[in-house]
């Protein structure tokens, strides 16, 4: 049975957004955009690491740098990004969102500074682990801050989502542009600075974290203390995972596995395809511009089309996010989930044969893939609200992000292993199978409802 959704009184939409709403929205937009900027810049670096490093030296053992081993390293960071969401959701109710968001920003900035100083793949792994741990607390902290502090909650969530998608698309684009004029370690150092500055802003920004809760209760108790014991956590978890939410959890895991599986090595897959040959920068820009950028003719610096294709695919996801949100208001989310993942399965099957047709056909398929990847997100977010009671909504979203980012992180390692021991056809066939599992789960939910 679907959970009962309890709504706070809606704010007057004729009134302008108040100062507290603006302050919180500005902070969460900044933090959300940075989280996904750092997340999606990693695959741009993966291509470089595969060519720059030969060995992973652990002292007692050494491993060759391959797509499989780099996939494992990336999975460590991405896995912790998801695994920390559940405890983060519990902690935020105890200490508040501001502290967690500030710590998140400090940790992410520090992780990219460490990445920029990394002399080996082992230190790169440590930097990604630090990033994953730091970033993991953002989603429960940010969404909790919006739900408790922003009176015009829908507006806050809309801006929050847009900022995240812009970070997803602009992160790799900015990294790719910076790599035209600097080596990757310098780019990592530069990228680390905005998070450190944002942490200073987060610690000093003036806002009331629980203004919306206070208004809704007419000055009463601001917020419950959340889960305060292991016994309560286990009881509520058992209640969630023995109902229809379990099928929703299957959906979000499939979404995360497909997402990481298709994106982690996409720039590397594109590199050897027709139409993605490196383009010498000196053939694109006049001498005066080259001189201003510090690029000397004959240095061999090239523009890598696969990086811009990847960034463009992610930017197009903004339209998918918007379309998915609109569709979730107009059709049953169960059918939306099943239909969206069916499209993803078809696109996975078509990817390899279409990629052999040249840049144009692949660009069309890439645009469709970019939209479809993000259509499913508001669908499953709406499904969580449909199939969980209001009293365990925070815990429910903690499990959701554990599934998307935690279990889903295995998609990177899975993709790397398949590419190391098989080929792209096997990878995209596996991704199609994962999408079909989500189709089955969505269809089952539809039948039950």
Tab-separated table of C-alpha atoms in Angstrom:
chain	number	residue	atom	x	y	z
A	1	UNK	CA	0.000	0.000	0.000
A	2	UNK	CA	1.244	3.449	-0.756
A	3	UNK	CA	2.392	5.617	2.116
A	4	UNK	CA	0.357	8.615	3.149
A	5	UNK	CA	1.914	11.883	2.039
A	6	UNK	CA	1.590	14.730	4.523
A	7	UNK	CA	2.012	18.203	3.041
A	8	UNK	CA	2.905	21.360	4.916
A	9	UNK	CA	0.697	24.364	4.231
A	10	UNK	CA	1.694	25.925	0.930
A	11	UNK	CA	3.172	29.371	0.930
A	12	UNK	CA	1.340	32.163	-0.848
A	13	UNK	CA	2.647	31.953	-4.391
A	14	UNK	CA	1.756	35.606	-4.964
A	15	UNK	CA	4.337	36.711	-2.437
A	16	UNK	CA	7.973	37.125	-3.386
A	17	UNK	CA	10.480	34.640	-2.052
A	18	UNK	CA	11.586	35.839	1.391
A	19	UNK	CA	15.162	36.555	2.407
A	20	UNK	CA	15.540	33.285	4.317
A	21	UNK	CA	14.359	31.277	1.305
A	22	UNK	CA	16.803	33.139	-0.941
A	23	UNK	CA	19.740	32.556	1.393
A	24	UNK	CA	19.094	28.833	1.717
A	25	UNK	CA	18.362	28.383	-1.985
A	26	UNK	CA	21.578	30.177	-2.933
A	27	UNK	CA	23.610	27.927	-0.634
A	28	UNK	CA	22.081	24.630	-1.754
A	29	UNK	CA	22.325	25.605	-5.427
A	30	UNK	CA	26.018	26.401	-4.995
A	31	UNK	CA	26.757	23.214	-3.027
A	32	UNK	CA	24.664	20.930	-5.247
A	33	UNK	CA	26.282	22.271	-8.392
A	34	UNK	CA	29.775	21.735	-6.950
A	35	UNK	CA	29.002	18.184	-5.772
A	36	UNK	CA	28.082	17.126	-9.290
A	37	UNK	CA	30.831	19.200	-10.918
A	38	UNK	CA	33.435	17.171	-9.027
A	39	UNK	CA	31.542	13.926	-9.527
A	40	UNK	CA	31.352	14.182	-13.308
A	41	UNK	CA	34.830	15.652	-13.868
A	42	UNK	CA	36.371	12.328	-12.774
A	43	UNK	CA	35.717	10.448	-16.065
A	44	UNK	CA	37.552	13.235	-17.929
A	45	UNK	CA	40.614	12.508	-15.795
A	46	UNK	CA	40.204	8.730	-16.180
A	47	UNK	CA	41.283	8.913	-19.835
A	48	UNK	CA	44.498	10.692	-18.797
A	49	UNK	CA	45.250	8.341	-15.901
A	50	UNK	CA	44.995	5.322	-18.204
A	51	UNK	CA	47.785	6.705	-20.373
A	52	UNK	CA	49.966	8.417	-17.745
A	53	UNK	CA	50.264	5.631	-15.174
A	54	UNK	CA	51.445	2.056	-15.666
A	55	UNK	CA	51.334	0.525	-12.189
A	56	UNK	CA	49.369	0.724	-8.944
A	57	UNK	CA	52.004	0.053	-6.271
A	58	UNK	CA	50.532	-1.064	-2.938
A	59	UNK	CA	53.899	-2.117	-1.545
A	60	UNK	CA	52.983	-5.754	-0.961
A	61	UNK	CA	51.479	-6.054	-4.432
A	62	UNK	CA	51.469	-4.284	-7.776
A	63	UNK	CA	48.710	-4.075	-10.369
A	64	UNK	CA	48.710	-2.878	-13.951
A	65	UNK	CA	46.702	0.254	-14.696
A	66	UNK	CA	43.792	-0.953	-16.829
A	67	UNK	CA	40.145	-0.060	-17.217
A	68	UNK	CA	39.394	-2.765	-14.633
A	69	UNK	CA	41.757	-1.461	-11.936
A	70	UNK	CA	40.930	2.197	-12.561
A	71	UNK	CA	37.251	1.206	-12.472
A	72	UNK	CA	37.769	-0.252	-9.003
A	73	UNK	CA	39.477	2.945	-7.813
A	74	UNK	CA	36.710	5.155	-9.178
A	75	UNK	CA	34.135	2.824	-7.632
A	76	UNK	CA	35.714	3.372	-4.198
A	77	UNK	CA	34.982	7.092	-4.371
A	78	UNK	CA	31.581	6.791	-6.000
A	79	UNK	CA	30.613	3.960	-3.647
A	80	UNK	CA	31.356	6.022	-0.557
A	81	UNK	CA	29.412	8.893	-2.135
A	82	UNK	CA	26.356	6.659	-1.867
A	83	UNK	CA	27.179	4.648	1.260
A	84	UNK	CA	27.528	7.772	3.373
A	85	UNK	CA	24.069	9.054	2.433
A	86	UNK	CA	22.261	6.815	4.913
A	87	UNK	CA	24.285	7.770	8.016
A	88	UNK	CA	24.359	11.341	6.697
A	89	UNK	CA	20.565	11.391	6.712
A	90	UNK	CA	20.554	10.284	10.343
A	91	UNK	CA	23.280	12.718	11.464
A	92	UNK	CA	21.696	15.758	9.818
A	93	UNK	CA	18.697	15.482	12.159
A	94	UNK	CA	21.065	15.581	15.120
A	95	UNK	CA	23.502	18.407	14.255
A	96	UNK	CA	21.785	20.396	11.490
A	97	UNK	CA	22.423	20.957	7.803
A	98	UNK	CA	24.788	23.941	7.922
A	99	UNK	CA	27.586	22.014	9.656
A	100	UNK	CA	27.303	19.043	7.315
A	101	UNK	CA	27.208	21.177	4.165
A	102	UNK	CA	30.202	23.212	5.347
A	103	UNK	CA	32.137	20.024	6.123
A	104	UNK	CA	31.098	18.570	2.765
A	105	UNK	CA	32.463	21.592	0.880
A	106	UNK	CA	35.722	21.635	2.857
A	107	UNK	CA	36.252	17.928	2.252
A	108	UNK	CA	35.512	18.138	-1.482
A	109	UNK	CA	37.831	21.117	-1.964
A	110	UNK	CA	40.566	19.374	0.003
A	111	UNK	CA	40.126	16.171	-1.981
A	112	UNK	CA	40.710	17.966	-5.289
A	113	UNK	CA	43.737	19.769	-3.851
A	114	UNK	CA	45.095	16.334	-2.871
A	115	UNK	CA	44.226	15.042	-6.348
A	116	UNK	CA	46.239	17.864	-7.888
A	117	UNK	CA	49.247	16.900	-5.779
A	118	UNK	CA	48.918	13.151	-6.393
A	119	UNK	CA	52.163	11.493	-7.553
A	120	UNK	CA	50.622	8.043	-8.022
A	121	UNK	CA	47.387	6.116	-8.516
A	122	UNK	CA	47.405	5.218	-4.812
A	123	UNK	CA	47.175	8.896	-3.826
A	124	UNK	CA	44.540	9.421	-6.521
A	125	UNK	CA	42.546	6.627	-4.865
A	126	UNK	CA	42.904	8.329	-1.465
A	127	UNK	CA	41.713	11.633	-2.957
A	128	UNK	CA	38.643	9.979	-4.484
A	129	UNK	CA	37.868	8.250	-1.177
A	130	UNK	CA	38.030	11.633	0.601
A	131	UNK	CA	35.775	13.160	-2.051
A	132	UNK	CA	33.244	10.328	-1.734
A	133	UNK	CA	33.077	10.557	2.061
A	134	UNK	CA	32.726	14.342	1.958
A	135	UNK	CA	30.153	14.501	-0.852
A	136	UNK	CA	28.029	11.679	0.591
A	137	UNK	CA	26.424	13.855	3.252
A	138	UNK	CA	25.295	16.581	0.856
A	139	UNK	CA	22.005	15.196	-0.485
A	140	UNK	CA	20.389	14.368	2.877
A	141	UNK	CA	21.700	17.635	4.344
A	142	UNK	CA	20.696	19.809	1.397
A	143	UNK	CA	17.245	18.309	0.914
A	144	UNK	CA	16.597	18.425	4.655
A	145	UNK	CA	17.562	22.105	4.697
A	146	UNK	CA	15.147	22.879	1.866
A	147	UNK	CA	12.300	20.909	3.440
A	148	UNK	CA	12.712	22.504	6.866
A	149	UNK	CA	13.914	26.009	6.016
A	150	UNK	CA	12.337	27.055	2.701
A	151	UNK	CA	8.687	28.090	2.875
A	152	UNK	CA	8.269	28.023	-0.930
A	153	UNK	CA	9.623	24.504	-0.995
A	154	UNK	CA	8.713	23.657	-4.580
A	155	UNK	CA	10.597	26.685	-5.874
A	156	UNK	CA	13.617	25.771	-3.776
A	157	UNK	CA	13.636	22.189	-5.024
A	158	UNK	CA	13.295	23.350	-8.629
A	159	UNK	CA	16.323	25.660	-8.409
A	160	UNK	CA	18.223	22.992	-6.500
A	161	UNK	CA	17.621	20.448	-9.282
A	162	UNK	CA	18.613	22.866	-12.029
A	163	UNK	CA	21.883	23.683	-10.249
A	164	UNK	CA	22.692	19.988	-9.904
A	165	UNK	CA	22.130	19.316	-13.574
A	166	UNK	CA	24.210	22.334	-14.568
A	167	UNK	CA	27.028	20.988	-12.410
A	168	UNK	CA	26.683	17.577	-14.028
A	169	UNK	CA	27.067	19.098	-17.497
A	170	UNK	CA	29.373	22.038	-16.865
A	171	UNK	CA	31.790	20.141	-14.590
A	172	UNK	CA	33.283	17.977	-17.331
A	173	UNK	CA	33.026	20.847	-19.837
A	174	UNK	CA	35.028	23.193	-17.596
A	175	UNK	CA	37.569	20.428	-16.924
A	176	UNK	CA	37.935	19.734	-20.646
A	177	UNK	CA	38.426	23.437	-21.464
A	178	UNK	CA	40.990	23.891	-18.694
A	179	UNK	CA	42.890	20.846	-19.954
A	180	UNK	CA	43.469	22.728	-23.213
A	181	UNK	CA	45.788	25.149	-21.431
A	182	UNK	CA	47.004	23.239	-18.367
A	183	UNK	CA	47.989	19.743	-17.326
A	184	UNK	CA	45.518	17.675	-15.306
A	185	UNK	CA	47.062	18.217	-11.867
A	186	UNK	CA	46.835	21.990	-12.277
A	187	UNK	CA	43.226	21.638	-13.396
A	188	UNK	CA	42.416	19.593	-10.278
A	189	UNK	CA	44.000	22.250	-8.049
A	190	UNK	CA	42.012	25.008	-9.736
A	191	UNK	CA	38.781	23.049	-9.404
A	192	UNK	CA	39.366	22.551	-5.677
A	193	UNK	CA	39.365	26.273	-4.858
A	194	UNK	CA	35.623	27.073	-5.395
A	195	UNK	CA	34.537	24.480	-2.803
A	196	UNK	CA	36.864	25.962	-0.194
A	197	UNK	CA	35.455	29.443	-0.844
A	198	UNK	CA	31.909	28.042	-0.761
A	199	UNK	CA	32.636	26.462	2.644
A	200	UNK	CA	33.511	29.913	4.008
A	201	UNK	CA	30.228	31.255	2.626
A	202	UNK	CA	28.260	28.318	4.098
A	203	UNK	CA	29.705	28.926	7.549
A	204	UNK	CA	28.846	32.636	7.498
A	205	UNK	CA	25.549	32.807	5.562
A	206	UNK	CA	22.620	34.049	7.624
A	207	UNK	CA	19.460	31.914	7.574
A	208	UNK	CA	17.091	29.959	9.811
A	209	UNK	CA	17.392	26.224	9.093
A	210	UNK	CA	13.907	25.444	10.432
A	211	UNK	CA	11.913	28.516	9.369
A	212	UNK	CA	9.381	26.532	7.310
A	213	UNK	CA	8.798	24.011	10.086
A	214	UNK	CA	8.290	26.812	12.592
A	215	UNK	CA	5.800	28.560	10.306
A	216	UNK	CA	3.909	25.346	9.672
A	217	UNK	CA	3.550	24.618	13.382
A	218	UNK	CA	2.673	28.228	14.340
A	219	UNK	CA	5.750	28.597	16.467
A	220	UNK	CA	5.636	25.138	17.960
A	221	UNK	CA	8.331	22.522	18.063
A	222	UNK	CA	10.644	22.980	15.138
A	223	UNK	CA	11.559	19.450	14.271
A	224	UNK	CA	11.625	15.945	15.633
A	225	UNK	CA	14.942	14.510	16.663
A	226	UNK	CA	14.702	11.787	14.035
A	227	UNK	CA	15.941	8.245	14.578
A	228	UNK	CA	17.601	8.203	17.990
A	229	UNK	CA	18.430	4.534	18.524
A	230	UNK	CA	19.631	1.464	16.683
A	231	UNK	CA	16.421	-0.341	17.536
A	232	UNK	CA	14.268	2.355	15.930
A	233	UNK	CA	16.514	2.391	12.864
A	234	UNK	CA	16.223	-1.384	12.441
A	235	UNK	CA	12.451	-1.371	12.999
A	236	UNK	CA	11.788	1.400	10.480
A	237	UNK	CA	14.206	-0.141	7.975
A	238	UNK	CA	12.485	-3.513	8.219
A	239	UNK	CA	9.120	-1.848	7.688
A	240	UNK	CA	10.364	-0.103	4.551
A	241	UNK	CA	12.200	-3.024	2.991
A	242	UNK	CA	9.375	-5.536	3.380
A	243	UNK	CA	6.810	-3.421	1.519
A	244	UNK	CA	6.443	-2.054	-1.995
A	245	UNK	CA	9.336	0.312	-1.339
A	246	UNK	CA	11.605	-2.693	-1.892
A	247	UNK	CA	10.644	-2.626	-5.588
A	248	UNK	CA	11.341	1.107	-5.693
A	249	UNK	CA	14.739	0.350	-4.158
A	250	UNK	CA	15.388	-2.139	-6.986
A	251	UNK	CA	14.544	0.615	-9.472
A	252	UNK	CA	16.945	3.128	-7.927
A	253	UNK	CA	19.748	0.546	-7.808
A	254	UNK	CA	19.223	-0.208	-11.498
A	255	UNK	CA	19.252	3.509	-12.235
A	256	UNK	CA	22.566	3.957	-10.430
A	257	UNK	CA	24.180	0.902	-12.052
A	258	UNK	CA	23.120	1.994	-15.555
A	259	UNK	CA	24.157	5.616	-14.932
A	260	UNK	CA	27.647	4.777	-13.677
A	261	UNK	CA	28.056	1.911	-16.125
A	262	UNK	CA	27.397	4.041	-19.180
A	263	UNK	CA	29.189	7.240	-18.076
A	264	UNK	CA	32.377	6.210	-16.251
A	265	UNK	CA	34.253	5.071	-19.365
A	266	UNK	CA	32.216	6.867	-22.026
A	267	UNK	CA	35.008	9.339	-22.969
A	268	UNK	CA	37.413	6.401	-23.251
A	269	UNK	CA	34.951	4.446	-25.439
A	270	UNK	CA	34.395	7.417	-27.728
A	271	UNK	CA	38.094	8.142	-28.212
A	272	UNK	CA	38.661	5.459	-30.861
A	273	UNK	CA	35.404	5.936	-32.781
A	274	UNK	CA	35.173	7.530	-36.267
A	275	UNK	CA	34.749	11.290	-35.982
A	276	UNK	CA	36.481	11.575	-32.608
A	277	UNK	CA	40.044	11.983	-33.813
A	278	UNK	CA	42.034	14.610	-31.855
A	279	UNK	CA	41.962	18.055	-33.492
A	280	UNK	CA	45.126	20.228	-33.326
A	281	UNK	CA	44.237	23.416	-31.479
A	282	UNK	CA	46.389	25.541	-33.785
A	283	UNK	CA	44.043	24.679	-36.676
A	284	UNK	CA	41.047	26.086	-34.802
A	285	UNK	CA	42.325	29.386	-33.414
A	286	UNK	CA	44.196	32.346	-34.933
A	287	UNK	CA	47.837	32.932	-33.841
A	288	UNK	CA	46.886	35.941	-31.684
A	289	UNK	CA	44.450	33.887	-29.617
A	290	UNK	CA	46.940	31.011	-29.329
A	291	UNK	CA	49.545	33.445	-28.047
A	292	UNK	CA	47.121	34.936	-25.496
A	293	UNK	CA	46.385	31.432	-24.193
A	294	UNK	CA	50.076	30.612	-23.948
A	295	UNK	CA	49.880	27.908	-26.624
A	296	UNK	CA	52.821	27.700	-28.985
A	297	UNK	CA	52.417	26.443	-32.554
A	298	UNK	CA	53.759	22.974	-33.162
A	299	UNK	CA	53.385	21.821	-29.544
A	300	UNK	CA	50.944	19.123	-30.555
A	301	UNK	CA	48.168	20.227	-28.183
A	302	UNK	CA	44.848	18.863	-29.343
A	303	UNK	CA	41.151	19.228	-28.675
A	304	UNK	CA	39.550	15.929	-27.674
A	305	UNK	CA	36.036	15.722	-29.178
A	306	UNK	CA	34.985	12.908	-26.827
A	307	UNK	CA	35.218	15.231	-23.798
A	308	UNK	CA	32.826	17.754	-25.352
A	309	UNK	CA	30.433	15.050	-26.551
A	310	UNK	CA	30.341	13.707	-22.991
A	311	UNK	CA	29.742	17.160	-21.492
A	312	UNK	CA	27.042	17.943	-24.057
A	313	UNK	CA	25.243	14.667	-23.335
A	314	UNK	CA	25.116	15.593	-19.649
A	315	UNK	CA	23.964	19.168	-20.288
A	316	UNK	CA	21.066	17.888	-22.376
A	317	UNK	CA	20.022	16.008	-19.241
A	318	UNK	CA	18.530	19.284	-17.961
A	319	UNK	CA	15.684	18.777	-20.444
A	320	UNK	CA	15.270	15.177	-19.300
A	321	UNK	CA	14.998	16.280	-15.683
A	322	UNK	CA	12.327	18.821	-16.609
A	323	UNK	CA	10.401	16.378	-18.782
A	324	UNK	CA	10.512	13.666	-16.121
A	325	UNK	CA	9.169	16.039	-13.501
A	326	UNK	CA	6.288	17.113	-15.728
A	327	UNK	CA	5.467	13.532	-16.690
A	328	UNK	CA	5.440	12.412	-13.058
A	329	UNK	CA	2.607	14.909	-12.462
A	330	UNK	CA	0.601	13.656	-15.449
A	331	UNK	CA	0.979	9.873	-15.577
A	332	UNK	CA	1.292	7.150	-12.923
A	333	UNK	CA	4.955	7.008	-11.908
A	334	UNK	CA	4.942	3.209	-12.191
A	335	UNK	CA	4.252	3.375	-15.921
A	336	UNK	CA	6.689	6.255	-16.289
A	337	UNK	CA	9.440	4.162	-14.689
A	338	UNK	CA	8.721	1.134	-16.857
A	339	UNK	CA	8.547	3.175	-20.059
A	340	UNK	CA	11.658	5.244	-19.327
A	341	UNK	CA	13.817	2.220	-18.566
A	342	UNK	CA	12.511	0.446	-21.653
A	343	UNK	CA	13.835	3.387	-23.681
A	344	UNK	CA	17.185	3.097	-21.880
A	345	UNK	CA	17.333	-0.624	-22.720
A	346	UNK	CA	16.704	0.088	-26.407
A	347	UNK	CA	19.338	2.857	-26.477
A	348	UNK	CA	21.898	0.509	-24.896
A	349	UNK	CA	21.239	-2.133	-27.569
A	350	UNK	CA	21.576	0.475	-30.328
A	351	UNK	CA	24.713	2.216	-29.033
A	352	UNK	CA	27.396	-0.010	-30.598
A	353	UNK	CA	25.838	-0.386	-34.067
A	354	UNK	CA	24.970	3.319	-34.247
A	355	UNK	CA	28.501	4.325	-33.127
A	356	UNK	CA	29.851	2.604	-36.252
A	357	UNK	CA	27.741	4.887	-38.475
A	358	UNK	CA	29.725	8.026	-37.723
A	359	UNK	CA	29.535	11.133	-35.572
A	360	UNK	CA	26.121	12.413	-36.740
A	361	UNK	CA	23.990	9.348	-35.916
A	362	UNK	CA	25.861	8.864	-32.643
A	363	UNK	CA	25.229	12.502	-31.693
A	364	UNK	CA	21.487	11.950	-32.122
A	365	UNK	CA	21.593	8.777	-30.032
A	366	UNK	CA	23.746	10.563	-27.431
A	367	UNK	CA	21.184	13.349	-27.122
A	368	UNK	CA	18.411	10.815	-26.600
A	369	UNK	CA	20.524	8.986	-24.037
A	370	UNK	CA	21.245	12.226	-22.170
A	371	UNK	CA	17.526	13.002	-21.904
A	372	UNK	CA	16.527	9.426	-20.990
A	373	UNK	CA	19.169	9.116	-18.239
A	374	UNK	CA	17.653	12.030	-16.363
A	375	UNK	CA	13.966	11.457	-17.109
A	376	UNK	CA	14.021	8.522	-14.690
A	377	UNK	CA	15.310	10.557	-11.725
A	378	UNK	CA	12.163	12.581	-10.895
A	379	UNK	CA	10.174	9.435	-11.638
A	380	UNK	CA	11.809	7.376	-8.912
A	381	UNK	CA	11.962	10.359	-6.541
A	382	UNK	CA	8.189	10.671	-6.887
A	383	UNK	CA	7.822	6.912	-6.389
A	384	UNK	CA	9.660	7.121	-3.066
A	385	UNK	CA	7.073	9.643	-1.852
A	386	UNK	CA	4.248	7.469	-3.188
A	387	UNK	CA	5.358	4.277	-1.464
A	388	UNK	CA	6.650	5.471	1.904
A	389	UNK	CA	4.892	6.973	4.931
A	390	UNK	CA	5.708	10.578	5.784
A	391	UNK	CA	7.190	9.601	9.131
A	392	UNK	CA	10.059	7.700	7.509
A	393	UNK	CA	10.578	9.926	4.490
A	394	UNK	CA	14.080	10.990	5.504
A	395	UNK	CA	15.156	7.400	6.049
A	396	UNK	CA	13.532	6.467	2.744
A	397	UNK	CA	15.570	9.018	0.825
A	398	UNK	CA	18.673	7.895	2.705
A	399	UNK	CA	18.110	4.391	1.341
A	400	UNK	CA	17.322	5.874	-2.078
A	401	UNK	CA	20.686	7.619	-2.361
A	402	UNK	CA	22.409	4.568	-0.911
A	403	UNK	CA	20.931	2.612	-3.831
A	404	UNK	CA	21.610	5.216	-6.527
A	405	UNK	CA	25.102	6.300	-5.513
A	406	UNK	CA	26.266	3.408	-3.306
A	407	UNK	CA	25.123	0.247	-5.047
A	408	UNK	CA	25.098	2.188	-8.308
A	409	UNK	CA	28.817	2.908	-7.935
A	410	UNK	CA	29.454	-0.761	-8.704
A	411	UNK	CA	28.462	0.105	-12.268
A	412	UNK	CA	31.842	1.776	-12.791
A	413	UNK	CA	33.778	-1.294	-11.679
A	414	UNK	CA	31.443	-3.535	-13.648
A	415	UNK	CA	31.962	-1.472	-16.801
A	416	UNK	CA	35.726	-1.420	-16.374
A	417	UNK	CA	35.903	-5.187	-15.881
A	418	UNK	CA	33.717	-5.927	-18.888
A	419	UNK	CA	35.796	-3.638	-21.097
A	420	UNK	CA	39.017	-5.223	-19.817
A	421	UNK	CA	37.926	-8.813	-20.453
A	422	UNK	CA	35.291	-8.455	-23.195
A	423	UNK	CA	34.180	-5.460	-25.301
A	424	UNK	CA	31.726	-2.577	-25.641
A	425	UNK	CA	29.021	-4.852	-27.082
A	426	UNK	CA	29.078	-6.954	-23.906
A	427	UNK	CA	28.981	-3.795	-21.747
A	428	UNK	CA	25.941	-2.285	-23.431
A	429	UNK	CA	24.192	-5.657	-23.510
A	430	UNK	CA	24.668	-5.853	-19.737
A	431	UNK	CA	23.328	-2.320	-19.312
A	432	UNK	CA	20.258	-3.231	-21.368
A	433	UNK	CA	19.674	-6.191	-19.021
A	434	UNK	CA	19.911	-3.911	-15.970
A	435	UNK	CA	17.357	-1.550	-17.526
A	436	UNK	CA	14.979	-4.442	-18.184
A	437	UNK	CA	15.124	-5.422	-14.503
A	438	UNK	CA	13.878	-1.898	-13.688
A	439	UNK	CA	11.142	-2.285	-16.334
A	440	UNK	CA	10.002	-5.451	-14.561
A	441	UNK	CA	10.022	-3.737	-11.164
A	442	UNK	CA	8.037	-0.760	-12.490
A	443	UNK	CA	5.522	-3.052	-14.160
A	444	UNK	CA	5.081	-5.034	-10.949
A	445	UNK	CA	4.469	-1.826	-9.023
A	446	UNK	CA	1.865	-0.804	-11.585
A	447	UNK	CA	0.030	-4.101	-11.233
A	448	UNK	CA	0.034	-3.875	-7.434
A	449	UNK	CA	-1.270	-0.317	-7.453
